[in-house]
Coordinates of C-alpha atoms and ligand atoms in Angstrom, one line a residue:
X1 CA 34.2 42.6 62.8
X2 CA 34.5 39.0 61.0
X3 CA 33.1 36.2 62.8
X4 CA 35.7 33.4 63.0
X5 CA 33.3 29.9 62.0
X6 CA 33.6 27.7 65.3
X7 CA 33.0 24.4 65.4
X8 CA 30.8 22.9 68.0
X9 CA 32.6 19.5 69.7
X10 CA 29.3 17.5 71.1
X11 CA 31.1 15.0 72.7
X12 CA 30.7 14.9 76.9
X13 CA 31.1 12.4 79.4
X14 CA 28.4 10.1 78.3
X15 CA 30.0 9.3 75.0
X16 CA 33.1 8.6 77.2
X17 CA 31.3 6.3 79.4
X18 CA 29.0 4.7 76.6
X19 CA 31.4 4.4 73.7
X20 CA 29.2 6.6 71.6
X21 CA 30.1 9.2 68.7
X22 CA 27.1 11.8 69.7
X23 CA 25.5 11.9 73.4
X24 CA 22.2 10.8 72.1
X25 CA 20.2 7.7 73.8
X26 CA 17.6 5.2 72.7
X27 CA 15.7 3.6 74.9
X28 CA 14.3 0.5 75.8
X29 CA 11.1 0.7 74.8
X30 CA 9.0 -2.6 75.4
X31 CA 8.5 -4.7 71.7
X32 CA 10.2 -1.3 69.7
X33 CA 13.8 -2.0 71.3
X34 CA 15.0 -4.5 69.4
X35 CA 18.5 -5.7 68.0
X36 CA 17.2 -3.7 64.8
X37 CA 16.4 -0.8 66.5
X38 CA 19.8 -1.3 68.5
X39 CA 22.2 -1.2 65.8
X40 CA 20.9 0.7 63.8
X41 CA 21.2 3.5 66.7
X42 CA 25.0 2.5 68.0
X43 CA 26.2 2.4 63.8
X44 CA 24.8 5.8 63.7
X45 CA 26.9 7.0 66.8
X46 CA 24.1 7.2 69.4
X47 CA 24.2 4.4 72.2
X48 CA 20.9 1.7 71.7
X49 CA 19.3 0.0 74.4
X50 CA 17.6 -3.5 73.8
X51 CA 13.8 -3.8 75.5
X52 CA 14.9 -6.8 77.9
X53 CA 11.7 -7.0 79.5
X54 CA 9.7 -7.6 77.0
X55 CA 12.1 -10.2 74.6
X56 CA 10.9 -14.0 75.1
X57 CA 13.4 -15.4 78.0
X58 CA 14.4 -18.2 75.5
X59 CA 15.3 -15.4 72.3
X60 CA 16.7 -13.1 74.8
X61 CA 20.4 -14.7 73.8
X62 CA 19.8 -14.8 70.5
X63 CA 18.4 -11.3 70.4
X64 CA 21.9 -9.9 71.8
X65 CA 24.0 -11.6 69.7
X66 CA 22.0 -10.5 66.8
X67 CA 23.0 -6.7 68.1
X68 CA 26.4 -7.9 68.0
X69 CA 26.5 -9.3 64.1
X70 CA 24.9 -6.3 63.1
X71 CA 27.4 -3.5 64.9
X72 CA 30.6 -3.8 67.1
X73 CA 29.4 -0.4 68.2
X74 CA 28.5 -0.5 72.4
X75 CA 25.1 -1.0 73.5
X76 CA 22.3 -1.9 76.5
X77 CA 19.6 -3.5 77.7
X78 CA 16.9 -2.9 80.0
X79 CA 15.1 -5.0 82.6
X80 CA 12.5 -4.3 85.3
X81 CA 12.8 -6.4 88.9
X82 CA 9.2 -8.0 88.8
X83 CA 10.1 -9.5 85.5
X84 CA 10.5 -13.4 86.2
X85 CA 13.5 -13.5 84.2
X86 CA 15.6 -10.2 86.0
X87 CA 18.4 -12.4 86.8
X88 CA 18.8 -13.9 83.2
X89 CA 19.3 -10.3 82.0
X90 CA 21.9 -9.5 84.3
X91 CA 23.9 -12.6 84.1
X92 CA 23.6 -12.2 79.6
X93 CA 24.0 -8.2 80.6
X94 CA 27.9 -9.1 82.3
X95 CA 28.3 -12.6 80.2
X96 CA 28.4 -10.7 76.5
X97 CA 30.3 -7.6 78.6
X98 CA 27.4 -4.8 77.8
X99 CA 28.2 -1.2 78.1
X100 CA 25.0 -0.6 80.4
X101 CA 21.5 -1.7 81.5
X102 CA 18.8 0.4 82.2
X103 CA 16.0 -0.2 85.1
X104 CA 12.9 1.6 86.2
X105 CA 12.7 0.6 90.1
X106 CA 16.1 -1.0 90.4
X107 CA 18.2 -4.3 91.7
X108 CA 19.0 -4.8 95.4
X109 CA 22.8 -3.3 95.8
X110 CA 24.1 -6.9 95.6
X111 CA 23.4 -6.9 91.9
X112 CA 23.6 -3.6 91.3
X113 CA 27.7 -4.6 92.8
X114 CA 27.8 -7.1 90.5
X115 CA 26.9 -5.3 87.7
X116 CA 29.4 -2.8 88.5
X117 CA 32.5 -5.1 89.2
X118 CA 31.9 -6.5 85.8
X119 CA 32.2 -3.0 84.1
X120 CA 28.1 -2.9 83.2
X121 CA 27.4 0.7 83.7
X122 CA 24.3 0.8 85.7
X123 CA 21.9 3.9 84.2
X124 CA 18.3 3.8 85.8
X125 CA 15.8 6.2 84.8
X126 CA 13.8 8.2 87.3
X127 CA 10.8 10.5 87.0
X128 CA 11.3 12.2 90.4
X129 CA 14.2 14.1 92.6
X130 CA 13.7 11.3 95.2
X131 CA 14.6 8.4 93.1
X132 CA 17.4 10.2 91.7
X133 CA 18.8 10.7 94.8
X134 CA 18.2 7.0 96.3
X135 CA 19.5 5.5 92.6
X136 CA 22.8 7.0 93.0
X137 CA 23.1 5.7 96.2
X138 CA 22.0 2.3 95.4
X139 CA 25.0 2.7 92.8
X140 CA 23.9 3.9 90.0
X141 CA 26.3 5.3 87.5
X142 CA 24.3 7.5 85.3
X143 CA 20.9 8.8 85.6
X144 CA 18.1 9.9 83.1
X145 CA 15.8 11.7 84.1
X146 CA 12.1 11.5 82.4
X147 CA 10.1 14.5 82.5
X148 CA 6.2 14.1 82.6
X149 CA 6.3 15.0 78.4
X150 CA 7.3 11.5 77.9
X151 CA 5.8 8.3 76.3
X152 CA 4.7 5.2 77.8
X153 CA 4.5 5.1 81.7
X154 CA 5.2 9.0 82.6
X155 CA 5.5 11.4 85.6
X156 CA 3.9 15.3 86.4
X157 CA 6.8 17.1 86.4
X158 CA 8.0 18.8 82.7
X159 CA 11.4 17.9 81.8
X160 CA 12.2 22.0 82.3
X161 CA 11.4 21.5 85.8
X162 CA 12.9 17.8 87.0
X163 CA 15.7 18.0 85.2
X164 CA 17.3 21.3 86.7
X165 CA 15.9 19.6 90.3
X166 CA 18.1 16.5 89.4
X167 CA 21.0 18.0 88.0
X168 CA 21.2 19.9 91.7
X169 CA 20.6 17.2 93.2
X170 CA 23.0 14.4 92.0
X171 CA 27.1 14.5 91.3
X172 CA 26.6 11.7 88.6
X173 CA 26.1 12.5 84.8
X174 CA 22.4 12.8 83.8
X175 CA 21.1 12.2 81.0
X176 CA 17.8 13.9 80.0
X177 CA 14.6 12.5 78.8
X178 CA 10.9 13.7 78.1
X179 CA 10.0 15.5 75.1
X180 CA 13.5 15.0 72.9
X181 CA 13.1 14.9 69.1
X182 CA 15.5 17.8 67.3
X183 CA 18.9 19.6 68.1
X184 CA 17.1 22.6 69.5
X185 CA 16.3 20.4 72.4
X186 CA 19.9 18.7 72.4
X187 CA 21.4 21.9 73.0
X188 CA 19.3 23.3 75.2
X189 CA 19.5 19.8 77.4
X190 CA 23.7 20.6 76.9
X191 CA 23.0 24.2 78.3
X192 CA 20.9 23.0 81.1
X193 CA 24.3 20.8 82.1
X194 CA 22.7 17.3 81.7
X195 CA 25.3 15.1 79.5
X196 CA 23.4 14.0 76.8
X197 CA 19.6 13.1 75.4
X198 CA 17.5 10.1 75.6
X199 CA 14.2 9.7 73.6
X200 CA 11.9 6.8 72.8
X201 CA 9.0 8.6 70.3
X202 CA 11.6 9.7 67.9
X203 CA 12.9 6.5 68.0
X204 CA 9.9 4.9 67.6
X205 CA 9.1 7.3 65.1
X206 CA 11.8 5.7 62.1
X207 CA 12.3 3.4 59.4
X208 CA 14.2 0.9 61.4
X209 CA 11.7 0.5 63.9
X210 CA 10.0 -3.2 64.1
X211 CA 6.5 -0.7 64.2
X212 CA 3.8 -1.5 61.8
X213 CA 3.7 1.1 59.2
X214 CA 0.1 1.9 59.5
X215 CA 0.6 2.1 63.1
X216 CA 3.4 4.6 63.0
X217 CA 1.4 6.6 60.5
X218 CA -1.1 6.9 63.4
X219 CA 1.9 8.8 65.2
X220 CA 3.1 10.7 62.3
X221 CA -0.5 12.0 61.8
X222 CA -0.9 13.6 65.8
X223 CA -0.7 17.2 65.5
X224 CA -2.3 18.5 68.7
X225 CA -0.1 17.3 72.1
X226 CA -3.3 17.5 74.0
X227 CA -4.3 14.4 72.1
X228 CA -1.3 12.4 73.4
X229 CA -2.7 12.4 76.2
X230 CA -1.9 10.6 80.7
X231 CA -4.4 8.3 81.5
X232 CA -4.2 5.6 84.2
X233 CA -7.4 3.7 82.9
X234 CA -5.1 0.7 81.5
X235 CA -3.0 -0.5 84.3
X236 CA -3.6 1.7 87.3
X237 CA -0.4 3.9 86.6
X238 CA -0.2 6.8 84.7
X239 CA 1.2 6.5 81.1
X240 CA 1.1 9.1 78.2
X241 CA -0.8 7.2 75.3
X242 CA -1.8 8.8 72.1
X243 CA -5.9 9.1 72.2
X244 CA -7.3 6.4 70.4
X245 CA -10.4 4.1 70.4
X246 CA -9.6 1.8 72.8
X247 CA -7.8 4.0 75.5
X248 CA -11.6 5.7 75.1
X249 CA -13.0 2.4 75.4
X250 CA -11.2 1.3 78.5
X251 CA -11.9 4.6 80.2
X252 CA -15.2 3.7 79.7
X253 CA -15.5 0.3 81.5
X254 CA -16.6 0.1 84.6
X255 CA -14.1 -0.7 87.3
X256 CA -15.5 -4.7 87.8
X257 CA -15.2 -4.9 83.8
X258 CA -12.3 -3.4 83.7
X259 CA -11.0 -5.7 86.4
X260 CA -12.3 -8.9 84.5
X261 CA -10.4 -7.9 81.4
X262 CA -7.2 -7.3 83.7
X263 CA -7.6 -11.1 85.1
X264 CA -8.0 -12.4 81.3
X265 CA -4.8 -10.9 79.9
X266 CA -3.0 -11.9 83.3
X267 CA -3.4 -15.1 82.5
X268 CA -2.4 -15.1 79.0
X269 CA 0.5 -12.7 79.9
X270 CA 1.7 -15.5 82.4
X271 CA 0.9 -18.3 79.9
X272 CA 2.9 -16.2 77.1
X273 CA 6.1 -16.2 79.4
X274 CA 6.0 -20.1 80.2
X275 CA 4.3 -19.2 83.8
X276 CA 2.3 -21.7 85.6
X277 CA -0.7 -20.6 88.1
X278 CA 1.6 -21.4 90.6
X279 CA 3.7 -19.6 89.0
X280 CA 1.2 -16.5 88.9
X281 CA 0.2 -16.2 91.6
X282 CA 3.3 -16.4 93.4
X283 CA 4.7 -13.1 91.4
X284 CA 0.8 -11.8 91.7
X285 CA 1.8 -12.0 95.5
X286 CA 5.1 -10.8 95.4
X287 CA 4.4 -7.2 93.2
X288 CA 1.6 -6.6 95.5
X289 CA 2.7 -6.9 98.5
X290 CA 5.6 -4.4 97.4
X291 CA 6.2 -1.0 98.3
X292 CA 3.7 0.4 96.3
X293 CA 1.3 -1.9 94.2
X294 CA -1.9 -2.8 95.6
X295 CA -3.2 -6.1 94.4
X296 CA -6.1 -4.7 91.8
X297 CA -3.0 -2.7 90.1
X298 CA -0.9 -5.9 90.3
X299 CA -3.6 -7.9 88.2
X300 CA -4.1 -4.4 85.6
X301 CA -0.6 -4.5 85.2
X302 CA -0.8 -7.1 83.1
X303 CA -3.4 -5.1 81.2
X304 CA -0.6 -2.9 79.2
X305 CA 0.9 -5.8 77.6
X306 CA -1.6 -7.3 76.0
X307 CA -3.1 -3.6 75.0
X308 CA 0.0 -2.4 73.5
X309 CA 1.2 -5.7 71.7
X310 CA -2.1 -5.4 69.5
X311 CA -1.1 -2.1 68.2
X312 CA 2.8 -2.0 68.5
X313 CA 3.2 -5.8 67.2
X314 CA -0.3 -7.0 65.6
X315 CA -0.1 -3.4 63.7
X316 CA -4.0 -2.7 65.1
X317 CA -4.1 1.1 65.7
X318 CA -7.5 1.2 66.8
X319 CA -7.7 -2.7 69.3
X320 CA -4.6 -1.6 71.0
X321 CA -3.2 1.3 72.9
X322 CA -1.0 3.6 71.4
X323 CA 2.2 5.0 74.2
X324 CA 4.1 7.8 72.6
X325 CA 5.6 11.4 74.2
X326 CA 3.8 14.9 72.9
X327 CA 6.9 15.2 70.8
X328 CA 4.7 12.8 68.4
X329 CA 3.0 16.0 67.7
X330 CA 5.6 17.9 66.2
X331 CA 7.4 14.8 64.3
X332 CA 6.2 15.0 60.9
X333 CA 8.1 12.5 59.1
X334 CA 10.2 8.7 59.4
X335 CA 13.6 8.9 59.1
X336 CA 16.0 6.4 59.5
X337 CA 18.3 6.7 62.6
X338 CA 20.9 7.6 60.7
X339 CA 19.9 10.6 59.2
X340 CA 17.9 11.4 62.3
X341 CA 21.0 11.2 64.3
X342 CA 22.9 13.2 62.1
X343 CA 20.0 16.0 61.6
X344 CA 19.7 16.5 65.7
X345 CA 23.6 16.8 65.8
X346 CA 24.1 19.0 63.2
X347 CA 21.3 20.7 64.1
X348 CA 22.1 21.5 68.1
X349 CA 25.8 22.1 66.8
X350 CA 24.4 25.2 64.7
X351 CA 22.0 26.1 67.6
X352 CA 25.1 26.1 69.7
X353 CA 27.6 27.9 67.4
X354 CA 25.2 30.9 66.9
X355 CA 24.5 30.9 70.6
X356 CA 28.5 31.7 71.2
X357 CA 28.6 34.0 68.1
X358 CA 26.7 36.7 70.7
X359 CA 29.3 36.9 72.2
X360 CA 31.5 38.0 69.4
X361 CA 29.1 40.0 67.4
X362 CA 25.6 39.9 67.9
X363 CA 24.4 42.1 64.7
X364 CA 25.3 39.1 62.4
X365 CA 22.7 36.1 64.2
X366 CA 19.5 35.8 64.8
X367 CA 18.9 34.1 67.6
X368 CA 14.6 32.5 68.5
X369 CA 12.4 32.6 66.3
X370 CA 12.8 36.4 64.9
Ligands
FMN401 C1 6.1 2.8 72.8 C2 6.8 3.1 74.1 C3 7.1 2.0 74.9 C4 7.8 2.2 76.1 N1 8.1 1.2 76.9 C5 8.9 1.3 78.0 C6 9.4 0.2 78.7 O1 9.0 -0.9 78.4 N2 10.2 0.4 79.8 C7 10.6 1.7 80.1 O2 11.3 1.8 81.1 N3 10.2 2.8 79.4 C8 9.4 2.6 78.3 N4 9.0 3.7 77.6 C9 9.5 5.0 78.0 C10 10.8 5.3 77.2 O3 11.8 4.4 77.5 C11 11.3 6.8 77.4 O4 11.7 7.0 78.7 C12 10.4 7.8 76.9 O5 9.8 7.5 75.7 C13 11.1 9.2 76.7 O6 10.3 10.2 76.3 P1 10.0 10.6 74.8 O7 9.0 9.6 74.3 O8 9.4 12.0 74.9 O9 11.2 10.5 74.0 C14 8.3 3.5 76.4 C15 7.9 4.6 75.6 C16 7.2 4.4 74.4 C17 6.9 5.5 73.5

């Protein structure tokens, strides 16, 4: 029997809601995320989000408008609630009319409300079923889900696992995270009935990334996904680094070292954002007597920003800390987000065509790896 050639439409209700071409996600990640980055993703049909929490509050403007000279394409931004400047972002966020912001532990409903009345998606990411479930009813409108695979601060739970848990467990399109780098795992996200991809290490992981190139050579050389690798050693929580020098250096400190080095880069974290000691230690007391941040972890907290600026901005590979996913391991080359974009579509559209050619005659496919 001939096999009629079908042609595999990607589009779902993410690129709907975003504005996007292809139902693929960049996100924020902290001093990678920016308006380079951005466009570069929404001109090559995926939907960019811009690392709010980590942009100067007095660039943070200019940094969006920069997006906007360089695509008319939709895009994001992201912001955390212990960041001083939360408020700024959401007031640029529904001021320059952004598709969506993203959020770890999100606003108070008033803002998520606000948010929403203005027509700013609001699209939190979650690493467990629990805060799915509570970020949908604080609002939310879309929800990625990040399996434990991930880069930077991570969960336990694989992406197979959570992300079937979530998809049960929420009515709202969800958006899958953890481990994303090729169209294999596109259409096998797709066939699992999340909406779309998000991934940060493949992002990372191209030419129009603000990375320096020796330090993404450092992630284009990982081969083994043992050596990208949870620890908590650098501020308390646990985040998936690649194994370098210094993440074996701080796992080495004693605790009362350690400590001392947290209090250092506290204060020039706080100096960095305009703070004064006031200042500090008024948001010192305000993380830790939140829900879950003791005041030890408050003061290491500050610990990842410093670490991973002296890698991801300074360019030194072996000073600072390296946060990437395992999919580092298997990502072999830079490519620009364009032809990266257009590889994982074309790719998952194949994967996907094939898959629905068994059903019409399964002696002409090959399906695996056979
Ligand atoms: C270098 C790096 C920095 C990151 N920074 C942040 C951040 O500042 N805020 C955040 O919510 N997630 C951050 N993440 C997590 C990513 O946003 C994303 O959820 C994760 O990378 C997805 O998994 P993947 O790396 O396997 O694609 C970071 C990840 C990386 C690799």
């Amino acid at each position: 029997m001939a096999v009629e050639a079908m042609s595999v439409d990607l589009r779902t209700v993410l690129c709907e809601r975003l504005g996007c071409r292809h139902p693929i996600v960049q996100t924020a990640m902290g001093w990678v995320a920016d308006a380079r980055l951005v466009a570069a993703t929404s001109n090559a049909g995926g939907f960019g989000f811009l690392a709010g929490a980590t942009i100067e509050p007095d660039k943070l403007e200019a940094e969006i408008r920069k997006v906007q000279s360089l695509t008319d394409r939709p895009f994001g931004i992201n912001f955390h609630m212990f960041q001083p400047n939360a408020m700024q972002v959401v007031d640029l966020a529904i001021r320059y009319r952004l598709r969506a912001v993203s959020y770890g532990r999100g606003p108070d409903a008033a803002t998520i409300r606000r948010l929403k009345d203005a027509g700013v998606l609001c699209m939190p990411t979650v690493g467990a079923v629990k805060h799915a479930v509570k970020a949908v009813e604080m609002g939310a409108d879309i929800v990625t889900v990040q399996g434990g695979e991930g880069g930077g601060h991570t969960g336990s739970v694989p992406t197979s696992i959570l992300l079937p848990q979530v998809l049960d467990a929420v009515k709202v399109p969800v958006v899958a995270a953890g481990g994303f780098f090729d169209g294999r795992g596109l259409a096998a996200a797709l066939a699992y009935g999340a909406s779309g991809i998000a991934m940060g290490t493949r992002f990372l992981m191209t030419t129009d990334s603000p990375v320096p190139g020796t330090v993404k050579e450092r992630y284009v050389a990982v081969r083994d996904p043992a050596l990208v690798r949870v620890s908590t050693a650098v501020d308390g929580l646990p985040q998936r680094m690649i194994d370098n020098p210094a993440l074996r250096r701080i796992e080495g400190m004693s605790r009362a070292a350690r400590l001392a080095a947290s209090v250092r880069h506290a204060l020039t974290w706080g100096r960095q954002n305009g703070m004064t000691l006031p200042q500090m230690g008024a948001l010192a007391w305000r993380a830790a007597s939140g829900e879950d941040m003791g005041f030890a972890q408050t003061v290491m907290a500050a610990n990842a920003p410093m670490l991973i600026q002296r890698s991801i901005v300074q360019g030194d590979a072996d000073a600072g800390v390296l946060p990437g996913g395992q999919a580092a391991a298997v990502i072999d080359r830079l490519e620009s987000c364009e032809e990266m974009i257009r590889r994982i579509v074309e790719e998952a559209s194949a994967r996907l065509d094939a898959l629905a050619r068994t059903h019409v005659n399964t002696d002409h496919v090959t399906l695996g790896n056979a």
